[in-house]
Amino acid sequence: MALANEIMGSRLIFERSSSLASPFQSRFSIKKRTQRTQFSINPFDPRPMRAVNSSGVVAAISEDLVKTLRISTVGRKQEKQEEEEKSVKFKVRAVATVRNKNKEDFKETLVKHLDAFTDKIGRNVVLELISTQVDPKTNEPKKSKAAVLKDWSKKSNSKAERVHYTAEFTVDSAFGSPGAITVTNKHQKEFFLESITIEGFACGPVHFPCNSWVQSQKDHPSKRILFTNQPYLPSETPSGLRTLREKELENLRGNGKGERKLSDRIYDYDVYNDIGNPDISRELARPTLGGREFPYPRRCRTGRSSTDTDMMSERRVEKPLPMYVPRDEQFEESKQNTFAACRLKAVLHNLIPSLKASILAEDFANFGEIDSLYKEGLLLKLGFQDDMFKKFPLPKIVTTLQKSSEGLLRYDTPKIVSKDKYAWLRDDEFARQAIAGINPVNIERVTSYPPVSNLDPEIYGPGLHSALTEDHIIGQLDGLTVQQALEMNRLFMVDYHDIYLPFLDRINALDGRKAYATRTILFLTRLGTLKPIAIELSLPSQSSSNQKSKRVVTPPVDATSNWMWQLAKAHVGSNDAGVHQLVNHWLRTHACLEPFILAAHRQLSAMHPIFKLLDPHMRYTLEINAVARQTLISADGVIESCFTAGQYGLEISSAAYKNKWRFDMEGLPADLIRRGMAVPDPTQPHGLKLLVEDYPYANDGLLLWSAIQTWVRTYVERYYANSNLIQTDTELQAWYSESINVGHADHRDAEWWPKLSTVEDLVSVITTIIWLASAQHAALNFGQYPYGGYVPNRPPLMRRLIPDESDPEFTSFIEDPQKYFFSSMPSLLQTTKFMAVVDTLSTHSPDEEYIGERQQPSIWTGDAEIVDAFYGFSAEIGRIEKEIDKRNRDPSRRNRCGAGVLPYELMAPSSEPGVTCRGVPNSVSI
């Protein structure tokens, strides 16, 4: 604001038209004119008229004649006044803020200089101001004269991050209020337009928060349409903006045809048919996700051609080539530098093959070798590292490089072993992570014992009954009977039986993969902590008499059972890591939000209040999901290479979407009640009573859920005074309908979808979306390296089953249990690859926007009351952060405070850049 005032001030600059009748008339009109508003000029008051003869004697004139003369005179004056108003113009000025790139390649620099030259000869950036009013003569929106951004060539070499350009508009005095601006880029190069501020209107500055790439006219001939920050429901759209509002949405929808260019801004849907690469080999073919056989949410359409060998599969784009997402969804420069598409390329495509050629042993020999990854580093053969390091930039996890007789790569010490090196071995820590670790959303209350499977015995055989008995746990219940423990809500479970069992035959047939379908029974102690009391390990049943298909492992009583117990916990961790990554993290936050984001851009105008509310919670999600399809969940990608399920991982994800996912259960209170972790209680602060009182994920999550819900309710009630406004909001209803019927087409007939008819309905839907994009994703993502970077804590895959006395491997297990343990864990190569990836996924970038923050916080909306309300929301987030810090210092909260116990900070709102195990970004941005 200060800059704009300094550049141009705020005085109106009038221009007199030469069409005025005479200098006298002109001076008189301007002298007498006073402005009623900033855009209209008061008419002159007509004075009574009398007829006078030449002798000065007053003539006798009828009353009707006097009235006629008076009307005639008034009419002439009004005509003159209207003519004057049409001809009186004034100038207003614009300040456009353009964000420069910090680093440009040679081609970009060359084009920039070319644009600077051509700008001097008329190939400019041209702006045109659009009024909210329609010209009654043309029935078109009123427009200013075109204006160009000045001094582009002079400022082309500026090294500043932001460069400010000015333009001057000439508008008519009857122009009305500005509502939109069009931009034509006649240069060769795109530019990032951060904002435009118009000054000169008496109403004060008019803000256009743009934050968008403006493409060259040669690539995109249409003018870019940008709206002010003033929110409008569709029914309230000013007449001058109605056509532009619909035209911009049509531009964003596209026509569903052709391959998308990287410079396009088109949002459309497609199925997941680009995961496999059948043109390379049949082994890399993968089924299409989305449809009757494999239900799945829809993803952003790219329009690429089909593969040669499968017409239903889309041709892949491999790194380093970028995958299409709409231009404004792509990572900004600082995010690119932090996430580093080249960084994943380095870690996954250069580092790993090089390590394969240089690592001598495949398995860890002992725990000391794992520790050496953080203390001494990963040793490479002499001379090899020099060539390798020239090929790619080092990932951020590499904190030390020592070029001596041996290359040295050292990884940051994960937090799980930073306070207590052996914490991960303890049973209480194993159980604590079910409520305060990286996957605290699978634990559920046991309602019947033994647990019952929901799988169909006609398909999966008669051996679905649990092998758990009361004898397995009775001695672990602090003197209670099993029935008493159930009635007192003291038994809990992490159950992966039904999600893994249908896939185990195929998983265990893979090379180097072995898994069980696990159930872990947990007991709530009098101190409020959990302890594991039994682990059930299931394999597919071959016959009703095959007892080997199930076994139960209980806490150890001797050395042999201790190693058995550790192996059983490792298999639980492997199950947990797979469900966490494929279902809770990828599916429920990344994939399931994408349809809502696509529909928002296609159906909600940038002027729509709900779009403005959702905008920061959609940032970067389409881009990170595209990168995931390219590198993480693709055939032979990181997920297949590093997790137990291998190539069947996304089929497990699809099964979870089909059988478990429900949007109405994705909000935190509903999810806690569904899992039996809470019961409704109106006397409690959040309307819930937690059955595990010290449940850090739920405790902190409810604080954030409540703050988000209050903010959303305040916002929604501002624009929707009654339910009728919601039901008749065409854009809002189209957004929600398309999200369900197209984006989640495989669930479109489900009866559980919430209605969107009342204010409370809208508050619930929006709160759930913001919760998933911010707090839920943060809780599931940013602890991946702090907890998973030490692979024995929760191995992403296992390579051997647990032997029993009848197995040939049992002898080797007894002779060297530690060697058997490490031969069951991921290899050194798999470990380092996994560590590199989860470090990247756990990293906050410097441009991260956290909950309670927004770009341009004072002008993102033109509604001053909402700006004030947002600052109140931000203040509440600050209070929540202090409360979380206080809880982490409370020794009575044993699940987050104690000797060697990690504080629970995954819901703490703010964070520094890097791997911090805290921070809640607004959106799914990594």
PDB file of N, CA and C in Angstrom, residues 705-783:
ATOM      1  N   TRP A 705      -9.532 -29.426  15.187  1.00  0.00           N
ATOM      2  CA  TRP A 705     -10.834 -29.638  14.548  1.00  0.00           C
ATOM      3  C   TRP A 705     -11.826 -28.557  14.998  1.00  0.00           C
ATOM      4  N   SER A 706     -11.864 -28.320  16.300  1.00  0.00           N
ATOM      5  CA  SER A 706     -12.806 -27.333  16.833  1.00  0.00           C
ATOM      6  C   SER A 706     -12.514 -25.934  16.308  1.00  0.00           C
ATOM      7  N   ALA A 707     -11.228 -25.567  16.236  1.00  0.00           N
ATOM      8  CA  ALA A 707     -10.857 -24.236  15.729  1.00  0.00           C
ATOM      9  C   ALA A 707     -11.234 -24.096  14.254  1.00  0.00           C
ATOM     10  N   ILE A 708     -10.953 -25.143  13.469  1.00  0.00           N
ATOM     11  CA  ILE A 708     -11.305 -25.110  12.042  1.00  0.00           C
ATOM     12  C   ILE A 708     -12.818 -25.006  11.874  1.00  0.00           C
ATOM     13  N   GLN A 709     -13.552 -25.802  12.645  1.00  0.00           N
ATOM     14  CA  GLN A 709     -15.011 -25.803  12.542  1.00  0.00           C
ATOM     15  C   GLN A 709     -15.598 -24.434  12.900  1.00  0.00           C
ATOM     16  N   THR A 710     -15.079 -23.810  13.950  1.00  0.00           N
ATOM     17  CA  THR A 710     -15.572 -22.488  14.353  1.00  0.00           C
ATOM     18  C   THR A 710     -15.291 -21.455  13.269  1.00  0.00           C
ATOM     19  N   TRP A 711     -14.090 -21.484  12.709  1.00  0.00           N
ATOM     20  CA  TRP A 711     -13.734 -20.555  11.634  1.00  0.00           C
ATOM     21  C   TRP A 711     -14.629 -20.766  10.415  1.00  0.00           C
ATOM     22  N   VAL A 712     -14.838 -22.028  10.030  1.00  0.00           N
ATOM     23  CA  VAL A 712     -15.676 -22.324   8.864  1.00  0.00           C
ATOM     24  C   VAL A 712     -17.112 -21.877   9.119  1.00  0.00           C
ATOM     25  N   ARG A 713     -17.630 -22.130  10.319  1.00  0.00           N
ATOM     26  CA  ARG A 713     -19.013 -21.723  10.613  1.00  0.00           C
ATOM     27  C   ARG A 713     -19.145 -20.197  10.548  1.00  0.00           C
ATOM     28  N   THR A 714     -18.184 -19.498  11.109  1.00  0.00           N
ATOM     29  CA  THR A 714     -18.210 -18.032  11.037  1.00  0.00           C
ATOM     30  C   THR A 714     -18.230 -17.565   9.596  1.00  0.00           C
ATOM     31  N   TYR A 715     -17.412 -18.172   8.783  1.00  0.00           N
ATOM     32  CA  TYR A 715     -17.294 -17.792   7.380  1.00  0.00           C
ATOM     33  C   TYR A 715     -18.579 -18.114   6.619  1.00  0.00           C
ATOM     34  N   VAL A 716     -19.077 -19.329   6.768  1.00  0.00           N
ATOM     35  CA  VAL A 716     -20.261 -19.761   6.008  1.00  0.00           C
ATOM     36  C   VAL A 716     -21.480 -18.918   6.386  1.00  0.00           C
ATOM     37  N   GLU A 717     -21.661 -18.667   7.670  1.00  0.00           N
ATOM     38  CA  GLU A 717     -22.831 -17.901   8.108  1.00  0.00           C
ATOM     39  C   GLU A 717     -22.778 -16.456   7.628  1.00  0.00           C
ATOM     40  N   ARG A 718     -21.598 -15.968   7.303  1.00  0.00           N
ATOM     41  CA  ARG A 718     -21.467 -14.619   6.773  1.00  0.00           C
ATOM     42  C   ARG A 718     -22.160 -14.487   5.417  1.00  0.00           C
ATOM     43  N   TYR A 719     -22.116 -15.551   4.609  1.00  0.00           N
ATOM     44  CA  TYR A 719     -22.625 -15.469   3.240  1.00  0.00           C
ATOM     45  C   TYR A 719     -23.940 -16.216   3.032  1.00  0.00           C
ATOM     46  N   TYR A 720     -24.264 -17.121   3.946  1.00  0.00           N
ATOM     47  CA  TYR A 720     -25.492 -17.900   3.795  1.00  0.00           C
ATOM     48  C   TYR A 720     -26.362 -17.685   5.035  1.00  0.00           C
ATOM     49  N   ALA A 721     -27.270 -16.740   4.924  1.00  0.00           N
ATOM     50  CA  ALA A 721     -28.146 -16.412   6.046  1.00  0.00           C
ATOM     51  C   ALA A 721     -29.189 -17.493   6.283  1.00  0.00           C
ATOM     52  N   ASN A 722     -29.477 -18.292   5.260  1.00  0.00           N
ATOM     53  CA  ASN A 722     -30.475 -19.344   5.406  1.00  0.00           C
ATOM     54  C   ASN A 722     -30.145 -20.476   4.434  1.00  0.00           C
ATOM     55  N   SER A 723     -30.844 -21.587   4.620  1.00  0.00           N
ATOM     56  CA  SER A 723     -30.572 -22.772   3.815  1.00  0.00           C
ATOM     57  C   SER A 723     -30.942 -22.585   2.358  1.00  0.00           C
ATOM     58  N   ASN A 724     -31.913 -21.732   2.081  1.00  0.00           N
ATOM     59  CA  ASN A 724     -32.324 -21.520   0.703  1.00  0.00           C
ATOM     60  C   ASN A 724     -31.177 -21.003  -0.152  1.00  0.00           C
ATOM     61  N   LEU A 725     -30.326 -20.153   0.430  1.00  0.00           N
ATOM     62  CA  LEU A 725     -29.186 -19.621  -0.318  1.00  0.00           C
ATOM     63  C   LEU A 725     -28.212 -20.724  -0.705  1.00  0.00           C
ATOM     64  N   ILE A 726     -28.086 -21.739   0.126  1.00  0.00           N
ATOM     65  CA  ILE A 726     -27.213 -22.870  -0.194  1.00  0.00           C
ATOM     66  C   ILE A 726     -27.842 -23.731  -1.280  1.00  0.00           C
ATOM     67  N   GLN A 727     -29.124 -23.993  -1.155  1.00  0.00           N
ATOM     68  CA  GLN A 727     -29.800 -24.856  -2.115  1.00  0.00           C
ATOM     69  C   GLN A 727     -29.880 -24.231  -3.508  1.00  0.00           C
ATOM     70  N   THR A 728     -29.905 -22.897  -3.576  1.00  0.00           N
ATOM     71  CA  THR A 728     -30.022 -22.211  -4.868  1.00  0.00           C
ATOM     72  C   THR A 728     -28.685 -21.700  -5.393  1.00  0.00           C
ATOM     73  N   ASP A 729     -27.601 -21.998  -4.685  1.00  0.00           N
ATOM     74  CA  ASP A 729     -26.267 -21.594  -5.147  1.00  0.00           C
ATOM     75  C   ASP A 729     -25.826 -22.592  -6.224  1.00  0.00           C
ATOM     76  N   THR A 730     -25.960 -22.192  -7.457  1.00  0.00           N
ATOM     77  CA  THR A 730     -25.709 -23.117  -8.574  1.00  0.00           C
ATOM     78  C   THR A 730     -24.267 -23.604  -8.611  1.00  0.00           C
ATOM     79  N   GLU A 731     -23.316 -22.719  -8.351  1.00  0.00           N
ATOM     80  CA  GLU A 731     -21.914 -23.139  -8.393  1.00  0.00           C
ATOM     81  C   GLU A 731     -21.596 -24.095  -7.252  1.00  0.00           C
ATOM     82  N   LEU A 732     -22.074 -23.794  -6.064  1.00  0.00           N
ATOM     83  CA  LEU A 732     -21.802 -24.648  -4.908  1.00  0.00           C
ATOM     84  C   LEU A 732     -22.381 -26.040  -5.112  1.00  0.00           C
ATOM     85  N   GLN A 733     -23.617 -26.115  -5.569  1.00  0.00           N
ATOM     86  CA  GLN A 733     -24.249 -27.412  -5.785  1.00  0.00           C
ATOM     87  C   GLN A 733     -23.562 -28.175  -6.914  1.00  0.00           C
ATOM     88  N   ALA A 734     -23.126 -27.457  -7.959  1.00  0.00           N
ATOM     89  CA  ALA A 734     -22.410 -28.121  -9.060  1.00  0.00           C
ATOM     90  C   ALA A 734     -21.075 -28.669  -8.581  1.00  0.00           C
ATOM     91  N   TRP A 735     -20.386 -27.933  -7.716  1.00  0.00           N
ATOM     92  CA  TRP A 735     -19.111 -28.404  -7.160  1.00  0.00           C
ATOM     93  C   TRP A 735     -19.297 -29.697  -6.382  1.00  0.00           C
ATOM     94  N   TYR A 736     -20.249 -29.702  -5.482  1.00  0.00           N
ATOM     95  CA  TYR A 736     -20.438 -30.884  -4.636  1.00  0.00           C
ATOM     96  C   TYR A 736     -20.931 -32.073  -5.458  1.00  0.00           C
ATOM     97  N   SER A 737     -21.856 -31.807  -6.365  1.00  0.00           N
ATOM     98  CA  SER A 737     -22.385 -32.886  -7.208  1.00  0.00           C
ATOM     99  C   SER A 737     -21.297 -33.490  -8.084  1.00  0.00           C
ATOM    100  N   GLU A 738     -20.455 -32.659  -8.698  1.00  0.00           N
ATOM    101  CA  GLU A 738     -19.399 -33.172  -9.562  1.00  0.00           C
ATOM    102  C   GLU A 738     -18.337 -33.909  -8.752  1.00  0.00           C
ATOM    103  N   SER A 739     -18.031 -33.427  -7.552  1.00  0.00           N
ATOM    104  CA  SER A 739     -17.065 -34.122  -6.693  1.00  0.00           C
ATOM    105  C   SER A 739     -17.503 -35.551  -6.434  1.00  0.00           C
ATOM    106  N   ILE A 740     -18.797 -35.749  -6.238  1.00  0.00           N
ATOM    107  CA  ILE A 740     -19.330 -37.083  -5.947  1.00  0.00           C
ATOM    108  C   ILE A 740     -19.526 -37.900  -7.221  1.00  0.00           C
ATOM    109  N   ASN A 741     -20.264 -37.332  -8.161  1.00  0.00           N
ATOM    110  CA  ASN A 741     -20.721 -38.105  -9.322  1.00  0.00           C
ATOM    111  C   ASN A 741     -19.646 -38.340 -10.369  1.00  0.00           C
ATOM    112  N   VAL A 742     -18.638 -37.502 -10.401  1.00  0.00           N
ATOM    113  CA  VAL A 742     -17.544 -37.666 -11.359  1.00  0.00           C
ATOM    114  C   VAL A 742     -16.247 -38.013 -10.627  1.00  0.00           C
ATOM    115  N   GLY A 743     -15.876 -37.192  -9.664  1.00  0.00           N
ATOM    116  CA  GLY A 743     -14.607 -37.402  -8.962  1.00  0.00           C
ATOM    117  C   GLY A 743     -14.569 -38.663  -8.132  1.00  0.00           C
ATOM    118  N   HIS A 744     -15.711 -39.000  -7.515  1.00  0.00           N
ATOM    119  CA  HIS A 744     -15.826 -40.246  -6.738  1.00  0.00           C
ATOM    120  C   HIS A 744     -16.930 -41.099  -7.359  1.00  0.00           C
ATOM    121  N   ALA A 745     -16.849 -41.275  -8.673  1.00  0.00           N
ATOM    122  CA  ALA A 745     -17.925 -41.925  -9.429  1.00  0.00           C
ATOM    123  C   ALA A 745     -18.224 -43.340  -8.942  1.00  0.00           C
ATOM    124  N   ASP A 746     -17.212 -44.046  -8.440  1.00  0.00           N
ATOM    125  CA  ASP A 746     -17.426 -45.427  -8.007  1.00  0.00           C
ATOM    126  C   ASP A 746     -18.221 -45.508  -6.706  1.00  0.00           C
ATOM    127  N   HIS A 747     -18.415 -44.374  -6.033  1.00  0.00           N
ATOM    128  CA  HIS A 747     -19.243 -44.321  -4.821  1.00  0.00           C
ATOM    129  C   HIS A 747     -20.443 -43.394  -5.007  1.00  0.00           C
ATOM    130  N   ARG A 748     -20.749 -43.047  -6.233  1.00  0.00           N
ATOM    131  CA  ARG A 748     -21.776 -42.007  -6.435  1.00  0.00           C
ATOM    132  C   ARG A 748     -23.149 -42.442  -5.945  1.00  0.00           C
ATOM    133  N   ASP A 749     -23.435 -43.741  -5.893  1.00  0.00           N
ATOM    134  CA  ASP A 749     -24.741 -44.213  -5.454  1.00  0.00           C
ATOM    135  C   ASP A 749     -24.793 -44.535  -3.966  1.00  0.00           C
ATOM    136  N   ALA A 750     -23.704 -44.290  -3.266  1.00  0.00           N
ATOM    137  CA  ALA A 750     -23.676 -44.585  -1.824  1.00  0.00           C
ATOM    138  C   ALA A 750     -24.647 -43.677  -1.076  1.00  0.00           C
ATOM    139  N   GLU A 751     -25.340 -44.253  -0.115  1.00  0.00           N
ATOM    140  CA  GLU A 751     -26.328 -43.495   0.648  1.00  0.00           C
ATOM    141  C   GLU A 751     -25.703 -42.669   1.762  1.00  0.00           C
ATOM    142  N   TRP A 752     -24.420 -42.911   2.026  1.00  0.00           N
ATOM    143  CA  TRP A 752     -23.803 -42.221   3.161  1.00  0.00           C
ATOM    144  C   TRP A 752     -23.290 -40.829   2.832  1.00  0.00           C
ATOM    145  N   TRP A 753     -23.325 -40.416   1.565  1.00  0.00           N
ATOM    146  CA  TRP A 753     -22.851 -39.061   1.253  1.00  0.00           C
ATOM    147  C   TRP A 753     -23.691 -38.029   2.004  1.00  0.00           C
ATOM    148  N   PRO A 754     -23.061 -37.077   2.683  1.00  0.00           N
ATOM    149  CA  PRO A 754     -23.835 -36.031   3.360  1.00  0.00           C
ATOM    150  C   PRO A 754     -24.604 -35.187   2.347  1.00  0.00           C
ATOM    151  N   LYS A 755     -25.771 -34.705   2.761  1.00  0.00           N
ATOM    152  CA  LYS A 755     -26.520 -33.779   1.933  1.00  0.00           C
ATOM    153  C   LYS A 755     -25.831 -32.409   1.981  1.00  0.00           C
ATOM    154  N   LEU A 756     -26.202 -31.558   1.034  1.00  0.00           N
ATOM    155  CA  LEU A 756     -25.709 -30.183   1.051  1.00  0.00           C
ATOM    156  C   LEU A 756     -26.918 -29.264   0.894  1.00  0.00           C
ATOM    157  N   SER A 757     -27.691 -29.183   1.972  1.00  0.00           N
ATOM    158  CA  SER A 757     -28.938 -28.426   1.928  1.00  0.00           C
ATOM    159  C   SER A 757     -29.012 -27.331   2.968  1.00  0.00           C
ATOM    160  N   THR A 758     -28.240 -27.455   4.033  1.00  0.00           N
ATOM    161  CA  THR A 758     -28.336 -26.497   5.138  1.00  0.00           C
ATOM    162  C   THR A 758     -26.969 -25.892   5.435  1.00  0.00           C
ATOM    163  N   VAL A 759     -27.000 -24.864   6.246  1.00  0.00           N
ATOM    164  CA  VAL A 759     -25.752 -24.234   6.681  1.00  0.00           C
ATOM    165  C   VAL A 759     -24.893 -25.253   7.418  1.00  0.00           C
ATOM    166  N   GLU A 760     -25.513 -26.060   8.267  1.00  0.00           N
ATOM    167  CA  GLU A 760     -24.754 -27.058   9.031  1.00  0.00           C
ATOM    168  C   GLU A 760     -24.136 -28.098   8.112  1.00  0.00           C
ATOM    169  N   ASP A 761     -24.856 -28.484   7.046  1.00  0.00           N
ATOM    170  CA  ASP A 761     -24.296 -29.418   6.066  1.00  0.00           C
ATOM    171  C   ASP A 761     -23.018 -28.856   5.462  1.00  0.00           C
ATOM    172  N   LEU A 762     -23.074 -27.602   5.026  1.00  0.00           N
ATOM    173  CA  LEU A 762     -21.919 -26.991   4.369  1.00  0.00           C
ATOM    174  C   LEU A 762     -20.755 -26.845   5.338  1.00  0.00           C
ATOM    175  N   VAL A 763     -21.049 -26.448   6.571  1.00  0.00           N
ATOM    176  CA  VAL A 763     -19.984 -26.335   7.580  1.00  0.00           C
ATOM    177  C   VAL A 763     -19.305 -27.684   7.776  1.00  0.00           C
ATOM    178  N   SER A 764     -20.088 -28.749   7.852  1.00  0.00           N
ATOM    179  CA  SER A 764     -19.530 -30.082   8.079  1.00  0.00           C
ATOM    180  C   SER A 764     -18.652 -30.528   6.910  1.00  0.00           C
ATOM    181  N   VAL A 765     -19.134 -30.341   5.681  1.00  0.00           N
ATOM    182  CA  VAL A 765     -18.378 -30.768   4.501  1.00  0.00           C
ATOM    183  C   VAL A 765     -17.068 -30.000   4.385  1.00  0.00           C
ATOM    184  N   ILE A 766     -17.121 -28.684   4.524  1.00  0.00           N
ATOM    185  CA  ILE A 766     -15.907 -27.872   4.377  1.00  0.00           C
ATOM    186  C   ILE A 766     -14.932 -28.129   5.513  1.00  0.00           C
ATOM    187  N   THR A 767     -15.435 -28.275   6.722  1.00  0.00           N
ATOM    188  CA  THR A 767     -14.546 -28.563   7.863  1.00  0.00           C
ATOM    189  C   THR A 767     -13.809 -29.878   7.644  1.00  0.00           C
ATOM    190  N   THR A 768     -14.512 -30.881   7.151  1.00  0.00           N
ATOM    191  CA  THR A 768     -13.884 -32.187   6.896  1.00  0.00           C
ATOM    192  C   THR A 768     -12.783 -32.068   5.851  1.00  0.00           C
ATOM    193  N   ILE A 769     -13.044 -31.330   4.769  1.00  0.00           N
ATOM    194  CA  ILE A 769     -12.043 -31.179   3.710  1.00  0.00           C
ATOM    195  C   ILE A 769     -10.810 -30.456   4.241  1.00  0.00           C
ATOM    196  N   ILE A 770     -11.018 -29.375   4.982  1.00  0.00           N
ATOM    197  CA  ILE A 770      -9.872 -28.625   5.515  1.00  0.00           C
ATOM    198  C   ILE A 770      -9.117 -29.466   6.536  1.00  0.00           C
ATOM    199  N   TRP A 771      -9.827 -30.220   7.361  1.00  0.00           N
ATOM    200  CA  TRP A 771      -9.182 -31.106   8.333  1.00  0.00           C
ATOM    201  C   TRP A 771      -8.284 -32.127   7.628  1.00  0.00           C
ATOM    202  N   LEU A 772      -8.809 -32.768   6.593  1.00  0.00           N
ATOM    203  CA  LEU A 772      -8.028 -33.780   5.882  1.00  0.00           C
ATOM    204  C   LEU A 772      -6.797 -33.177   5.226  1.00  0.00           C
ATOM    205  N   ALA A 773      -6.956 -31.984   4.638  1.00  0.00           N
ATOM    206  CA  ALA A 773      -5.851 -31.355   3.914  1.00  0.00           C
ATOM    207  C   ALA A 773      -4.770 -30.840   4.843  1.00  0.00           C
ATOM    208  N   SER A 774      -5.140 -30.476   6.052  1.00  0.00           N
ATOM    209  CA  SER A 774      -4.180 -29.839   6.956  1.00  0.00           C
ATOM    210  C   SER A 774      -3.763 -30.777   8.086  1.00  0.00           C
ATOM    211  N   ALA A 775      -4.535 -30.837   9.139  1.00  0.00           N
ATOM    212  CA  ALA A 775      -4.113 -31.552  10.348  1.00  0.00           C
ATOM    213  C   ALA A 775      -3.983 -33.057  10.136  1.00  0.00           C
ATOM    214  N   GLN A 776      -4.941 -33.667   9.456  1.00  0.00           N
ATOM    215  CA  GLN A 776      -4.871 -35.122   9.268  1.00  0.00           C
ATOM    216  C   GLN A 776      -3.657 -35.509   8.433  1.00  0.00           C
ATOM    217  N   HIS A 777      -3.417 -34.785   7.348  1.00  0.00           N
ATOM    218  CA  HIS A 777      -2.252 -35.103   6.530  1.00  0.00           C
ATOM    219  C   HIS A 777      -0.968 -34.869   7.307  1.00  0.00           C
ATOM    220  N   ALA A 778      -0.888 -33.790   8.059  1.00  0.00           N
ATOM    221  CA  ALA A 778       0.322 -33.510   8.833  1.00  0.00           C
ATOM    222  C   ALA A 778       0.601 -34.618   9.834  1.00  0.00           C
ATOM    223  N   ALA A 779      -0.445 -35.097  10.514  1.00  0.00           N
ATOM    224  CA  ALA A 779      -0.268 -36.154  11.509  1.00  0.00           C
ATOM    225  C   ALA A 779       0.243 -37.439  10.884  1.00  0.00           C
ATOM    226  N   LEU A 780      -0.113 -37.690   9.626  1.00  0.00           N
ATOM    227  CA  LEU A 780       0.261 -38.931   8.963  1.00  0.00           C
ATOM    228  C   LEU A 780       1.537 -38.823   8.140  1.00  0.00           C
ATOM    229  N   ASN A 781       2.037 -37.624   7.934  1.00  0.00           N
ATOM    230  CA  ASN A 781       3.148 -37.448   6.996  1.00  0.00           C
ATOM    231  C   ASN A 781       4.468 -37.054   7.634  1.00  0.00           C
ATOM    232  N   PHE A 782       4.461 -36.034   8.468  1.00  0.00           N
ATOM    233  CA  PHE A 782       5.723 -35.419   8.840  1.00  0.00           C
ATOM    234  C   PHE A 782       6.496 -36.157   9.926  1.00  0.00           C
ATOM    235  N   GLY A 783       6.012 -37.302  10.348  1.00  0.00           N
ATOM    236  CA  GLY A 783       6.780 -38.141  11.260  1.00  0.00           C
ATOM    237  C   GLY A 783       7.394 -39.342  10.565  1.00  0.00           C
TER     238      GLY A 783
END
